[in-house]
mmCIF file of C-alpha atoms in Angstrom:
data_model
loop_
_atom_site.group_PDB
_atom_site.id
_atom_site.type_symbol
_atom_site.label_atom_id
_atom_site.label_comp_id
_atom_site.label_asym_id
_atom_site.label_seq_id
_atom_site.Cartn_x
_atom_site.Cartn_y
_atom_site.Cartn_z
ATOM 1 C CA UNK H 17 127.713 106.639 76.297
ATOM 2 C CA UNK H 18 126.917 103.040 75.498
ATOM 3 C CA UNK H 19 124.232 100.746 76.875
ATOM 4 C CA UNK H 20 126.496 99.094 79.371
ATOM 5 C CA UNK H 21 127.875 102.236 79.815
ATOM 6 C CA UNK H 22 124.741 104.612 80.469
ATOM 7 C CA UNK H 23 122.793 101.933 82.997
ATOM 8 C CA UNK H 24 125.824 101.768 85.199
ATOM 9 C CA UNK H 25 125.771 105.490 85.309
ATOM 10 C CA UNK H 26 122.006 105.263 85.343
ATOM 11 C CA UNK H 27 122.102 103.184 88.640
ATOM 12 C CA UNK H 28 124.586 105.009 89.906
ATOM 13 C CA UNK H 29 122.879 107.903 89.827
ATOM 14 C CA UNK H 30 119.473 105.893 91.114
ATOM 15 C CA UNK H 31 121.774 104.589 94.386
ATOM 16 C CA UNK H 32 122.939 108.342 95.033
ATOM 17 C CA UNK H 33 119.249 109.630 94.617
ATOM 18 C CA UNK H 34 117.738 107.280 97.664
ATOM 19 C CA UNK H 35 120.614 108.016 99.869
ATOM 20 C CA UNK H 36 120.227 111.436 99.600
ATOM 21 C CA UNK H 37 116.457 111.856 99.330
ATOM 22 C CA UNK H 38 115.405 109.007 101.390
ATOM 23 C CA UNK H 39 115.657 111.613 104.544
ATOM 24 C CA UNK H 40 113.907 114.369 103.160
ATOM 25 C CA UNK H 41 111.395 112.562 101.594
ATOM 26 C CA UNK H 42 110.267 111.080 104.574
ATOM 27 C CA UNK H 43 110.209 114.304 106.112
ATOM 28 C CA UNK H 44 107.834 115.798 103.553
ATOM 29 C CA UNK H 45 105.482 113.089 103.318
ATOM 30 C CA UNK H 46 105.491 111.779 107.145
ATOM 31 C CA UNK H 47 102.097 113.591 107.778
ATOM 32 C CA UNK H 48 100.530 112.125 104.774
ATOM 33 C CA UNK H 49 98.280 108.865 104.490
ATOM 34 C CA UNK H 50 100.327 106.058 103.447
ATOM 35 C CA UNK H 51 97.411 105.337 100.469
ATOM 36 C CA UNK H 52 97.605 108.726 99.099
ATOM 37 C CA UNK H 53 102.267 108.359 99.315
ATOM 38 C CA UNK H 54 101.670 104.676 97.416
ATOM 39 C CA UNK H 55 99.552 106.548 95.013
ATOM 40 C CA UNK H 56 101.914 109.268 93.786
ATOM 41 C CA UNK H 57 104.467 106.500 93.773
ATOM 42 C CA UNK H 58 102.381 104.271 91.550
ATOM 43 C CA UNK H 59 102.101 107.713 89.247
ATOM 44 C CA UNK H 60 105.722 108.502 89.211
ATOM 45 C CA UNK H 61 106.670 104.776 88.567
ATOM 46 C CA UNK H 62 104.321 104.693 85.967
ATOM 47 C CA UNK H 63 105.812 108.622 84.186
ATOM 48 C CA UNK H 64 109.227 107.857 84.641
ATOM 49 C CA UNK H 65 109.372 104.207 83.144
ATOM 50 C CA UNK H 66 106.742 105.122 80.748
ATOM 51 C CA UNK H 67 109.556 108.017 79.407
ATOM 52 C CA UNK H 68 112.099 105.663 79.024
ATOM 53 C CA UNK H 69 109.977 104.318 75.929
ATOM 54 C CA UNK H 70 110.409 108.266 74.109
ATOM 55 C CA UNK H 71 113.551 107.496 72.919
ATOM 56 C CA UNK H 72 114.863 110.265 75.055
ATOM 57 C CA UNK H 73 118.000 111.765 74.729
ATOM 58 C CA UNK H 74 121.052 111.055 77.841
ATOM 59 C CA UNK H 75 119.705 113.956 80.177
ATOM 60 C CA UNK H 76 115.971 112.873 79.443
ATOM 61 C CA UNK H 77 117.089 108.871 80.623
ATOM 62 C CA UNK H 78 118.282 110.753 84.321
ATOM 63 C CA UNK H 79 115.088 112.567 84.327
ATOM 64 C CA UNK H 80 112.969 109.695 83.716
ATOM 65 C CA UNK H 81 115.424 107.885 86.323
ATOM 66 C CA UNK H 82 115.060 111.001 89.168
ATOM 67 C CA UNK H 83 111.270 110.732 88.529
ATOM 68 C CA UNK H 84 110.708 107.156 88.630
ATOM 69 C CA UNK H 85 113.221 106.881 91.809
ATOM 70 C CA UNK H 86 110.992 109.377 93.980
ATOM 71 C CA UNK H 87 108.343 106.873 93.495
ATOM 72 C CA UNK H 88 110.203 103.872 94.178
ATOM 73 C CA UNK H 89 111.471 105.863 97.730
ATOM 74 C CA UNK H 90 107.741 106.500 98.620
ATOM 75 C CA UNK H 91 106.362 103.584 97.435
ATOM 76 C CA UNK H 92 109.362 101.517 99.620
ATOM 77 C CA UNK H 93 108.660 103.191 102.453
ATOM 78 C CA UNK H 94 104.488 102.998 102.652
ATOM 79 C CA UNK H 95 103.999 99.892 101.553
ATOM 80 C CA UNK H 96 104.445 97.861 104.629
ATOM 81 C CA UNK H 97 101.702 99.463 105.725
ATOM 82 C CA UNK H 98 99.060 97.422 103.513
ATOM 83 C CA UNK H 99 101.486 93.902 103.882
ATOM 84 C CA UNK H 100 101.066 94.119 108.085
ATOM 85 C CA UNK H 101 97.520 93.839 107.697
#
């Protein structure tokens, strides 16, 4: 795949992620404090972009995207929390 090629793929692939785990995501995490979700997010933002600086091969760049995509679904749905007050 090409640059051009591989993000279109890559946000493909991010798009299909929230829509699917969005739901269950929520469901797993609804009992948990919304500073404690917006810190795993913060740690899975910062694994998953920090592996896209590996040079990793195709399958590593959807990992790092999978990873990286989990955090931006919990961190999107805490963070309101802190902005209301």
């Amino acid at each position: 795949l090409q640059g051009p090629q591989l993000y279109g793929w890559q946000m493909t692939f991010n798009a299909v992620l929230v829509l699917v785990l969005t739901p269950l995501l929520n469901h797993f995490t609804r009992n948990w404090r919304p500073l404690r979700t917006i810190t795993l997010a913060a740690l899975l933002f910062a694994g998953g972009f920090g592996m896209l600086g590996l040079g990793l091969p195709v399958w590593g760049i959807f990992l790092s995207t999978f990873i990286w995509t989990v955090g931006e679904i919990l961190n999107a749905v805490n963070d309101e929390v802190y902005l209301a007050t």
